[in-house]
XYZ file of C-alpha atoms in Angstrom:
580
model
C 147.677 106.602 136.509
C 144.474 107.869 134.998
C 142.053 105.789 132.841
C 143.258 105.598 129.396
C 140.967 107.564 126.428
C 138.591 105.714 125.278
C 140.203 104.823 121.462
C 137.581 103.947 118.758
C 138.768 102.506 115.430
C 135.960 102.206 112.715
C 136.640 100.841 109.003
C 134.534 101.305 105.628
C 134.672 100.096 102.490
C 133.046 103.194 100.657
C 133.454 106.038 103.241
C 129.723 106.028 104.342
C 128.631 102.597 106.058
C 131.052 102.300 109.054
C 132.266 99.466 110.977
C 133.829 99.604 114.802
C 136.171 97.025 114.748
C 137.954 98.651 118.186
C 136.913 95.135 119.753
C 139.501 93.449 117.720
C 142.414 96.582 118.779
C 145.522 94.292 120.113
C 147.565 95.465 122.712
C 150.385 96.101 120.843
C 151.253 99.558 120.191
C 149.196 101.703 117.699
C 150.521 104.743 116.049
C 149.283 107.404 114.156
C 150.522 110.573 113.379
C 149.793 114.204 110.699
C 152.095 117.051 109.843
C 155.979 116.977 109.275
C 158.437 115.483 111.680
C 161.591 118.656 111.388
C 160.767 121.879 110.345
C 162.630 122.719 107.295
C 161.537 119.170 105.806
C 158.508 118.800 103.541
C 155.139 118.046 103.878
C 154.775 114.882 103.678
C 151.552 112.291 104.265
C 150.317 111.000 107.300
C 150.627 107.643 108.309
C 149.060 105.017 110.567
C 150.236 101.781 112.603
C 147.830 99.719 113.464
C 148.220 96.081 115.103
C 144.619 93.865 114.754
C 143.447 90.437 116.761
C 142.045 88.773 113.942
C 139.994 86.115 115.764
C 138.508 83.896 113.701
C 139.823 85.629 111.253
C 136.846 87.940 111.664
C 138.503 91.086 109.743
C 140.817 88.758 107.627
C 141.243 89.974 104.250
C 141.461 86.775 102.437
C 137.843 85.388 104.340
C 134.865 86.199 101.985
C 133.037 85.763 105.222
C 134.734 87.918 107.742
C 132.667 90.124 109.743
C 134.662 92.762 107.858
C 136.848 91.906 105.016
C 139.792 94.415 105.371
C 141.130 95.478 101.984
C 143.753 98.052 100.752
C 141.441 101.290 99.881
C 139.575 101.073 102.571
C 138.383 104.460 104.898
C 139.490 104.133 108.377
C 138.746 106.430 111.376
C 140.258 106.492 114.690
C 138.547 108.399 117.210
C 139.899 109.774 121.443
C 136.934 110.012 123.761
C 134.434 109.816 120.432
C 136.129 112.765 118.505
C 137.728 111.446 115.056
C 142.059 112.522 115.435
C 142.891 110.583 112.157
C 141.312 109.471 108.916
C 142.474 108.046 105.707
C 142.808 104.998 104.048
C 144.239 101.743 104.344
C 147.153 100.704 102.448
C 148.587 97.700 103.680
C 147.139 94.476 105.194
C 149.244 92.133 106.520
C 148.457 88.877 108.110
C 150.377 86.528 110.582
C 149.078 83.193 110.626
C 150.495 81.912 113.781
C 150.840 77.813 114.138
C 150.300 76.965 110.537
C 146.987 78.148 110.715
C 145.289 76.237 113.254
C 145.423 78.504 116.028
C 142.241 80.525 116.069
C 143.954 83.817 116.259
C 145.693 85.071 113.524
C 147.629 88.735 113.816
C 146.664 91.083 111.244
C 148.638 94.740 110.752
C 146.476 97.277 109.179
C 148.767 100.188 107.845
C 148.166 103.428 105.695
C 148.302 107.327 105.294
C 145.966 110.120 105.440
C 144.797 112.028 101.754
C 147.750 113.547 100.759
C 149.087 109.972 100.094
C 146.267 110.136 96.942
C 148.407 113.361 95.686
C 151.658 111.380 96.474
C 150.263 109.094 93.477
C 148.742 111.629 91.284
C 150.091 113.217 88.400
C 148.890 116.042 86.319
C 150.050 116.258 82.547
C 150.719 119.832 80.776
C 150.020 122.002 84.514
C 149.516 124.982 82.315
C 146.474 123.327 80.031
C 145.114 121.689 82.894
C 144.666 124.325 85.215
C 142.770 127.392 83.935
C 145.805 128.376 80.753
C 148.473 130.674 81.365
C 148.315 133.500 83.750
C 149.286 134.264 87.330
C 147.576 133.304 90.818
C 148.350 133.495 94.326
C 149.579 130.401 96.168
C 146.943 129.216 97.564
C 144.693 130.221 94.687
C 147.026 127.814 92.747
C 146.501 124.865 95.163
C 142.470 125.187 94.518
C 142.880 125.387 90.872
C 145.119 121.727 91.253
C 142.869 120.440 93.252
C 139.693 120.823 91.137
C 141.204 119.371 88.174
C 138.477 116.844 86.614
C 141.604 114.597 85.676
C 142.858 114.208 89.729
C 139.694 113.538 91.189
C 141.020 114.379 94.721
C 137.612 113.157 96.716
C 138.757 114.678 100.003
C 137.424 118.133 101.011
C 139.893 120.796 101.549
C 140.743 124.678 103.343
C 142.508 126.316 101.590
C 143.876 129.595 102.315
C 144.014 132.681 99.500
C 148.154 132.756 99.831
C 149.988 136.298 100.249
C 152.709 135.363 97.009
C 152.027 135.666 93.420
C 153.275 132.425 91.172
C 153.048 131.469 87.997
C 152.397 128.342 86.425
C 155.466 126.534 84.902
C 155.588 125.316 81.321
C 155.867 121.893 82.496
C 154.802 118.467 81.178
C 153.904 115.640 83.395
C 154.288 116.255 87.328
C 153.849 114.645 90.619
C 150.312 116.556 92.345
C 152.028 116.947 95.432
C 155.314 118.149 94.232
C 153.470 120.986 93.073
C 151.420 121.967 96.132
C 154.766 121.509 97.787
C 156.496 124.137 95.663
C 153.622 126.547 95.939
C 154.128 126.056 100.560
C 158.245 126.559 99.487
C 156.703 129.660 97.339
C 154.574 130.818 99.900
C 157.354 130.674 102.713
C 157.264 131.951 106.170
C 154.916 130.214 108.105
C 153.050 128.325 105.925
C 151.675 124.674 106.370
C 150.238 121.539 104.437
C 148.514 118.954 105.940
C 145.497 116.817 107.286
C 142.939 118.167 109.730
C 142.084 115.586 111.873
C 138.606 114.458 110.281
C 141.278 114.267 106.965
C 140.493 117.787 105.211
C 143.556 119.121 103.356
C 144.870 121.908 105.063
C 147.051 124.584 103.912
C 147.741 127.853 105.660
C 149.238 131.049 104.232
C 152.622 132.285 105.795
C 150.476 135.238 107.844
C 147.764 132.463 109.323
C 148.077 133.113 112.761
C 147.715 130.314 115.737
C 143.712 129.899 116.665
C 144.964 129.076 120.769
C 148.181 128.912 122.385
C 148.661 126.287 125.487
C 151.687 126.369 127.913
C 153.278 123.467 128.695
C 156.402 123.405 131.420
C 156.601 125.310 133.967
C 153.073 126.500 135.689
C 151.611 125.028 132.352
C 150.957 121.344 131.248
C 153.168 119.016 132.314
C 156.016 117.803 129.923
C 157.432 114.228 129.910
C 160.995 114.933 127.513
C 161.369 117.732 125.184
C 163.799 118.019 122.682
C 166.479 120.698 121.392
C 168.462 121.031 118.987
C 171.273 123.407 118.081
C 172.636 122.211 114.999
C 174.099 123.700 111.899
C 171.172 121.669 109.671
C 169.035 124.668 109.730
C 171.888 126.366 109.159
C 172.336 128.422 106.081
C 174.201 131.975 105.139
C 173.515 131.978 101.563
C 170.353 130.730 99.720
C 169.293 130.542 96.128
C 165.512 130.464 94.886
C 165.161 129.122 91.521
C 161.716 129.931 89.988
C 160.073 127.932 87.260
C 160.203 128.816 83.710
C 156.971 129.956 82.828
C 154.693 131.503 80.129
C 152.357 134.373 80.267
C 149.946 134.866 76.667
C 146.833 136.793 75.992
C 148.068 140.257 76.867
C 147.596 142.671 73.810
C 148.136 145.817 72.480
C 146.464 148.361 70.131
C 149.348 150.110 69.108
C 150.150 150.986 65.645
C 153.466 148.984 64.560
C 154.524 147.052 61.581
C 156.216 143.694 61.220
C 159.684 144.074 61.058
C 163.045 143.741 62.801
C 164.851 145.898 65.256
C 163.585 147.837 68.217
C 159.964 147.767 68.593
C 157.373 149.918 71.158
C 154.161 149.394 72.420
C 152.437 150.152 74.777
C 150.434 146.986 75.894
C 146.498 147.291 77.000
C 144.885 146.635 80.558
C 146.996 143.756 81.637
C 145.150 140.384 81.993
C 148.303 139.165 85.179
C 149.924 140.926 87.135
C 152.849 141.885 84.590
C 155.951 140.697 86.027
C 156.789 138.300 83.752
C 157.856 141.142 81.310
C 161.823 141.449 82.957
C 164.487 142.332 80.490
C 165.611 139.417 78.743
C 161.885 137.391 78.674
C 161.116 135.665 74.840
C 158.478 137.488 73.268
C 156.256 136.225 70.109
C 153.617 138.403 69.223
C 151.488 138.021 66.497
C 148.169 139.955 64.589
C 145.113 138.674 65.734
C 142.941 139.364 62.486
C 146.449 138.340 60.423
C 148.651 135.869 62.212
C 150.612 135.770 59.294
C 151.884 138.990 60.425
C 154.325 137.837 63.901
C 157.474 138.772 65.221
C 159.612 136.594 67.378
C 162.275 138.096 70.145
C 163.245 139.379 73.499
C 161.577 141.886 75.917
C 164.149 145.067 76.279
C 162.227 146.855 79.150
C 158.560 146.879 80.777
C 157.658 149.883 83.012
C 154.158 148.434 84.571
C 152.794 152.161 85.552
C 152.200 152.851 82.188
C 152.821 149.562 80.167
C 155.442 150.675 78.180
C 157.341 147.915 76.686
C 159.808 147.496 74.485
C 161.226 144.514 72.273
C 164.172 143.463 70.180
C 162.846 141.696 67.511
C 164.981 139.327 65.533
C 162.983 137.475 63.279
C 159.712 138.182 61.433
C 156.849 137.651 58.919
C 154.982 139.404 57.111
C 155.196 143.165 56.600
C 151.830 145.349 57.850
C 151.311 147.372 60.109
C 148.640 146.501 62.588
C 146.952 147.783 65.552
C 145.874 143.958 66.843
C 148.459 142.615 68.765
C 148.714 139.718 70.576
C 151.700 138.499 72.807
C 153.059 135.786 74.044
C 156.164 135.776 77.201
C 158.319 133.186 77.956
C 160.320 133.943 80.858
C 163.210 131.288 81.450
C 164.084 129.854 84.881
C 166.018 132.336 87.400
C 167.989 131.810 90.355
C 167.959 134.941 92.618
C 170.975 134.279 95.627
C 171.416 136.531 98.778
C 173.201 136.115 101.278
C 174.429 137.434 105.236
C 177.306 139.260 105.276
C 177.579 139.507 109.192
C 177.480 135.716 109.283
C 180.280 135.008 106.574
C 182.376 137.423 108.822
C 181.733 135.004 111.964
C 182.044 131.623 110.622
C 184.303 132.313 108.102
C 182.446 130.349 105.616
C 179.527 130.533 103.392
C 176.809 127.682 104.416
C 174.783 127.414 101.189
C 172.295 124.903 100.858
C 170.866 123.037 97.945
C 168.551 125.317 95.283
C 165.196 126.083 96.255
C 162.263 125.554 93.999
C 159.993 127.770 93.747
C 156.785 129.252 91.867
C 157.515 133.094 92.211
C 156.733 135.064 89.338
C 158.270 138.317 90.592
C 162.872 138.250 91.108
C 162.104 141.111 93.281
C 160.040 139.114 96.089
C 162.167 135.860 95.128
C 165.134 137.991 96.284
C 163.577 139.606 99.538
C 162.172 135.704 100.243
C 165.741 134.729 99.743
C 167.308 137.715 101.578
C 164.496 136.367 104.365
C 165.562 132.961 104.663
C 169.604 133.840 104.847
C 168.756 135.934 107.951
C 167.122 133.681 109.565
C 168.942 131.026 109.400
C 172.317 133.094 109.573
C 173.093 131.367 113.072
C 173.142 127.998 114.290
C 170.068 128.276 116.548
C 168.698 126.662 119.425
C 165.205 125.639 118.548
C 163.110 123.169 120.876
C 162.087 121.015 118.354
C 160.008 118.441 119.833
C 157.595 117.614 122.924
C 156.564 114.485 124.549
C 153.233 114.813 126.844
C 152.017 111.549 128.606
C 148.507 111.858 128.599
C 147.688 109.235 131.288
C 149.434 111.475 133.763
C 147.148 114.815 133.493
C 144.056 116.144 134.538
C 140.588 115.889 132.974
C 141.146 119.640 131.791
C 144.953 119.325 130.785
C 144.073 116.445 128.412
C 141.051 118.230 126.767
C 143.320 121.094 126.397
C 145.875 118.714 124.815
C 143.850 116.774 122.571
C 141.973 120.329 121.357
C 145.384 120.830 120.264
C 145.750 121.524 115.997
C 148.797 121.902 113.343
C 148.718 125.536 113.335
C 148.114 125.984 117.049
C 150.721 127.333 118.876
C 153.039 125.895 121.926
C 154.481 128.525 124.539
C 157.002 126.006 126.370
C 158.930 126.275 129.213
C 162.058 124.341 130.009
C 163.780 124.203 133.325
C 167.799 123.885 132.872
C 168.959 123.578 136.209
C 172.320 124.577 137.104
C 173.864 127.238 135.012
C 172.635 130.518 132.840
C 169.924 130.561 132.002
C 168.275 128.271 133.744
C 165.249 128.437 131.873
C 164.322 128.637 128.126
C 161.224 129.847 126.385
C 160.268 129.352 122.892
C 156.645 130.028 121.543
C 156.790 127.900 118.579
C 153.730 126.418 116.341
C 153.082 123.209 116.070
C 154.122 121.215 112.448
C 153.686 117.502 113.743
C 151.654 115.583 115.691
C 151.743 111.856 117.012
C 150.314 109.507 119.412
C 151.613 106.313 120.562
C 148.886 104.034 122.287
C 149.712 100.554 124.129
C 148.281 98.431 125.929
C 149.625 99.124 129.766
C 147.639 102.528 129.830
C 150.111 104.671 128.147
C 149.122 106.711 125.684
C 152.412 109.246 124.275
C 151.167 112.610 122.225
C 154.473 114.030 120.514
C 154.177 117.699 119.155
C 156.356 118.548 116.454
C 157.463 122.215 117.209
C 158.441 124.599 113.675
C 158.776 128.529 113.313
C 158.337 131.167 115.632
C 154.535 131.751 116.264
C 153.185 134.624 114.317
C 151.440 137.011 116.599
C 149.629 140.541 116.028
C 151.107 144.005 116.454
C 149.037 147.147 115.494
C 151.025 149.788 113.475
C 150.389 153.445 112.390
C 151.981 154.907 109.125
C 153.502 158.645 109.281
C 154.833 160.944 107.135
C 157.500 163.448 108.158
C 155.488 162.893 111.718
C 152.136 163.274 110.285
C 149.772 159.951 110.923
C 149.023 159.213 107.393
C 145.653 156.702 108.212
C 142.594 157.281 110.064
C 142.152 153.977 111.317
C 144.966 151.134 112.743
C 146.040 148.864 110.229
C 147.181 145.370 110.946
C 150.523 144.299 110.983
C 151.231 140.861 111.619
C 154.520 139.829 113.000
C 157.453 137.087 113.419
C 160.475 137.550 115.358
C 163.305 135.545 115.917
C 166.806 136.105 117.530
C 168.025 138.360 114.741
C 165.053 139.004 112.160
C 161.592 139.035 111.398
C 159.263 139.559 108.808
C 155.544 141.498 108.511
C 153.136 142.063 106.370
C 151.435 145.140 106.232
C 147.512 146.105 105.490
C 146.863 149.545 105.257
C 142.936 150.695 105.133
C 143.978 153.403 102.200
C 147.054 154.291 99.942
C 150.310 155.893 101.092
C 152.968 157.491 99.275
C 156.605 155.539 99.493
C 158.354 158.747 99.447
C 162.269 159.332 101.915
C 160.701 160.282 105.791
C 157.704 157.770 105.359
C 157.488 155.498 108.506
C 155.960 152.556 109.589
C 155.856 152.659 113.456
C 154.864 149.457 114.943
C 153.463 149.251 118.447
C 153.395 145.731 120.833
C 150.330 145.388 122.567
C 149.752 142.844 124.596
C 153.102 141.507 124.924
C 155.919 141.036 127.183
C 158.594 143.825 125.988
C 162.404 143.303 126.300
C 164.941 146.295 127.673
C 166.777 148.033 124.297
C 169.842 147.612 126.351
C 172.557 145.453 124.326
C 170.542 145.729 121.512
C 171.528 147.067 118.363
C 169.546 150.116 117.404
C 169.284 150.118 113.480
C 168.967 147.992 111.194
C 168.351 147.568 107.370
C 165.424 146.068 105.357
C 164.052 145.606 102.209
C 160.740 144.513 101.244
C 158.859 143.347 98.368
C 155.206 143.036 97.009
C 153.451 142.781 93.796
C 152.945 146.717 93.821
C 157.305 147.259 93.850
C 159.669 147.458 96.319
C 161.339 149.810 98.882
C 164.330 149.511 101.681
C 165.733 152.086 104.376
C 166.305 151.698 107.827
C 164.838 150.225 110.931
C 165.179 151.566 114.345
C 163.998 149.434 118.102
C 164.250 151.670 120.669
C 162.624 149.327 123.534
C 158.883 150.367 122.560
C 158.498 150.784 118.935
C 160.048 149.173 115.912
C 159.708 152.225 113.062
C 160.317 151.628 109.521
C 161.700 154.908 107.601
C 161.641 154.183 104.287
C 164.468 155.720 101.783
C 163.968 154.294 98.455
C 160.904 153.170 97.171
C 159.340 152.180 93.503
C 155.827 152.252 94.475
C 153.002 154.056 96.627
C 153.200 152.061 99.923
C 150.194 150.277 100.539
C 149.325 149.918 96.849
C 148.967 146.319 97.156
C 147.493 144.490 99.808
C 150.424 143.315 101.835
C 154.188 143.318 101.695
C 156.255 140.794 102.548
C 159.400 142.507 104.516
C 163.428 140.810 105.461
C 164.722 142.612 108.004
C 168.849 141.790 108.716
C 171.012 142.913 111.429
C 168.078 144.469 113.602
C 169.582 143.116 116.651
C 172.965 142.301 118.125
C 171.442 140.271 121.083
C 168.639 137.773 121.770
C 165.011 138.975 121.500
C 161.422 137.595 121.813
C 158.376 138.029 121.765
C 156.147 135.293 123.446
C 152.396 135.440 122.414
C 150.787 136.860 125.588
């Protein structure tokens, strides 16, 4: 057995002046461990285990002349071969004194969790005043805005990524901090992640952040002590609901000439100041005069078109009589539940799975309903995920345990099982990592687990044609996830495209192992969903290509940045696509 890695523990009262206190380290095991410990389960705050020597009671927090004084509060560091793997703060000290006190070693149990733990305790009061006002932001945007608040004073630095989903604030009062940034990772979807780097920044990655390094273990790769898998019908789910947060979206105006009064009212509303999807049949509206407030009219939205801003109300109740030309409007939109469901799967099992609600921040029914319509495909199936590694680090080579201990939430993990006996033999997942653990003691062993989630995302490059005709002059980037029966992109084209019937999207692997067409199913549907519209058609694999034909569609393709896409039924079989 190699030499164990050299573990360094340091402690600080103010997060500056550090103490090494790794002399005092007992034997017993320590533990530490960031991310989330099963995939569809939240993010939750890291925690550490650690057990102390406390010889003459050198680190004991009730001795005013301790060496160090622990304390609850304080920073603490623990470092592998000098690089810092964990840091937060101490939340627990507990002492054992062992013979009544007159034995000159007491045991001491230091305890805490990493910075999201100061979220866990945080609450912001009215979300909407707090942040920036009313108005609509991308996920991660969101997160920063949260963060900043003067009244959280979250000390920790964070990376945060832009996000790829439009929310909206909820009218809310007071909520948990971290509830919220948890919603906004349920919002975002896909692939997305929240957590601790290992010097403690806050982390969070969009749904399209792709894996910085992929490692093999098994096989011709690093060696792998136990791995887990588990086919179980907990990630199993046929039907799903999204529920998305009332909100409220003020401030947009309009300089058309109406008066105050009842009935059926048109405007036609000026340069929007969000996106405009809160203005769905069936949203409250109060608008009012600017220059004569006295002058307002309360009732509900009858239609928006958001090409040209047309909207019309129902108005109910009013005051006042003028007619103005300084409007001012207010939209409440109330809470929604979008559902969808897979109809192939309720003809298998019989049964509809349906798990509880899921909360969410989307602003837009239309890419709630494609996120939902995402989710019930990929989960249609009871699937066989390997959800968990164990690598003994004592047991591999200089290079295998740099390569392990380089290792980050995010990365990815292509792993190889052997089965023995039976077919296959073998299985193959290329999974990111959501978890990560180590388990220290004092014989030399030292345990890293890696908590495997989603399919890796990995890149594909795409061209866009219409009735056969390449439509952009350079390759756009499409970034991909597959799974047995489904996947999801999200497209970037360098210039507009019209969504018009006999537009494709043909999408080309490079780089990557291809499997045979043969007992696949050729066509597919899919739908997908941005914050320019919407469009569905078909979707054809024909053992090189994956093209996109596009039937119906409310919006130029490629009039927005990305699109998130659901894909159902694309395959019969069993197909992957390892990162290369």
């Amino acid at each position: 057995m190699a030499a164990p890695v050299a573990v360094t523990v340091s402690l600080s009262h103010d997060g500056s002046s550090w103490s090494d206190v790794s002399a005092y380290v007992s034997a017993a095991p320590l533990s530490f461990q960031r991310g989330r410990s099963r995939a569809l389960g939240e993010w939750q705050p890291g925690t550490f285990n650690l057990p102390v020597l406390n010889f003459a009671r050198a680190i004991d927090p009730t001795n005013d002349a301790a060496t160090f004084q622990s304390r609850p509060g304080d920073h603490i560091k623990i470092a592998l071969g000098g690089t810092t793997h964990w840091r937060g703060r101490v939340r627990q000290a507990s002492v054992k004194y062992e013979r009544g006190g007159t034995y000159p070693t007491s045991r001491l149990i230091l305890s805490g969790s990493d910075g999201l733990s100061t979220l866990a305790k945080a609450t912001v009061t009215d979300l909407v005043d707090s942040v920036v006002g009313y108005g609509t932001y991308y996920t991660g945007s969101l997160i920063g805005l949260v963060l900043a608040l003067s009244s959280l004073d979250y000390f920790n630095a964070s990376t945060i990524d832009a996000g790829d989903v439009v929310t909206s604030l909820p009218d809310t009062g007071t909520v948990n901090a971290l509830a919220v940034i948890q919603t906004c990772t349920r919002t975002e979807g896909g692939n997305s992640q929240l957590f601790t780097l290992k010097d403690g920044t806050l982390r969070w990655r969009s749904r399209y952040a792709r894996p910085s390094q992929v490692v093999v273990f098994g096989g011709s790769g690093i060696p792998i002590r136990d791995a887990d898998m588990d086919y179980t019908d907990e990630e199993w789910a046929n039907r799903v609901s999204l529920t998305m947060a009332q909100h409220v979206d003020p401030d947009q105006t309009s300089s058309t000439s109406v008066t105050s009064g009842t009935g059926t009212k048109n405007f036609t509303l000026d340069a929007l100041t969000s996106d405009g999807f809160g203005f769905s049949a069936g949203a409250a509206v109060y608008v009012e005069s600017l220059g004569s407030p006295g002058n307002n009219m309360t009732g509900t939205v009858t239609s928006f078109v958001e090409s040209t801003r047309a909207l019309v109300c129902d108005i109910t109740s009013k005051n006042g009589s003028s007619t103005r030309t300084d409007w001012v409007f207010t939209f409440t939109e109330p809470a929604t539940t979008v559902t969808a469901s897979d109809a192939q799967s309720r003809a298998t099992f019989d049964e509809y799975i349906t798990p509880p609600d899921i909360a969410t921040y989307h602003r837009n029914a239309v890419v709630a309903a494609a996120e939902a319509t995402l989710i019930a495909a990929s989960r249609a199936y009871p699937s066989r995920r390997i959800s968990s590694i164990d690598v003994e680090l004592a047991r591999l080579s200089s290079a295998q345990r740099s390569s392990v201990l380089g290792l980050e939430i995010g990365d990815a993990l292509d792993v190889s099982i052997a089965l023995g006996a039976g077919t296959p033999s073998t299985l193959r997942q290329v999974r990111q990592i959501d978890g990560i653990a180590h388990q220290i003691s004092g014989s030399g062993s030292h345990l890293v687990t890696f908590t495997l989630g989603n399919e890796a995302t990995v890149n594909w490059t795409a061209t866009l044609k219409q009735n056969g005709t390449t439509k952009t002059t350079s390759a756009p980037l499409v970034v991909y996830t597959v799974n047995d029966d489904w996947c999801e992109a999200s497209f970037y084209f360098s210039a507009q495209q019209t969504g018009t019937i006999n537009t494709e999207v043909k999408v080309t692997p490079t780089g990557l192992p291809l499997p045979s067409v043969s007992g696949h199913m050729a066509v597919g549907t899919f739908l997908f969903a941005g914050s320019g519209g919407n469009a569905s058609g078909v979707v054809r694999w024909d053992g090189t290509d994956l093209t996109f034909r596009v039937h119906n569609s409310s919006t130029p393709l490629g009039q927005t940045p990305n699109f998130a896409l659901a894909v159902n039924d694309l395959l019969a079989g069993s197909l992957s696509f390892p990162i290369a």
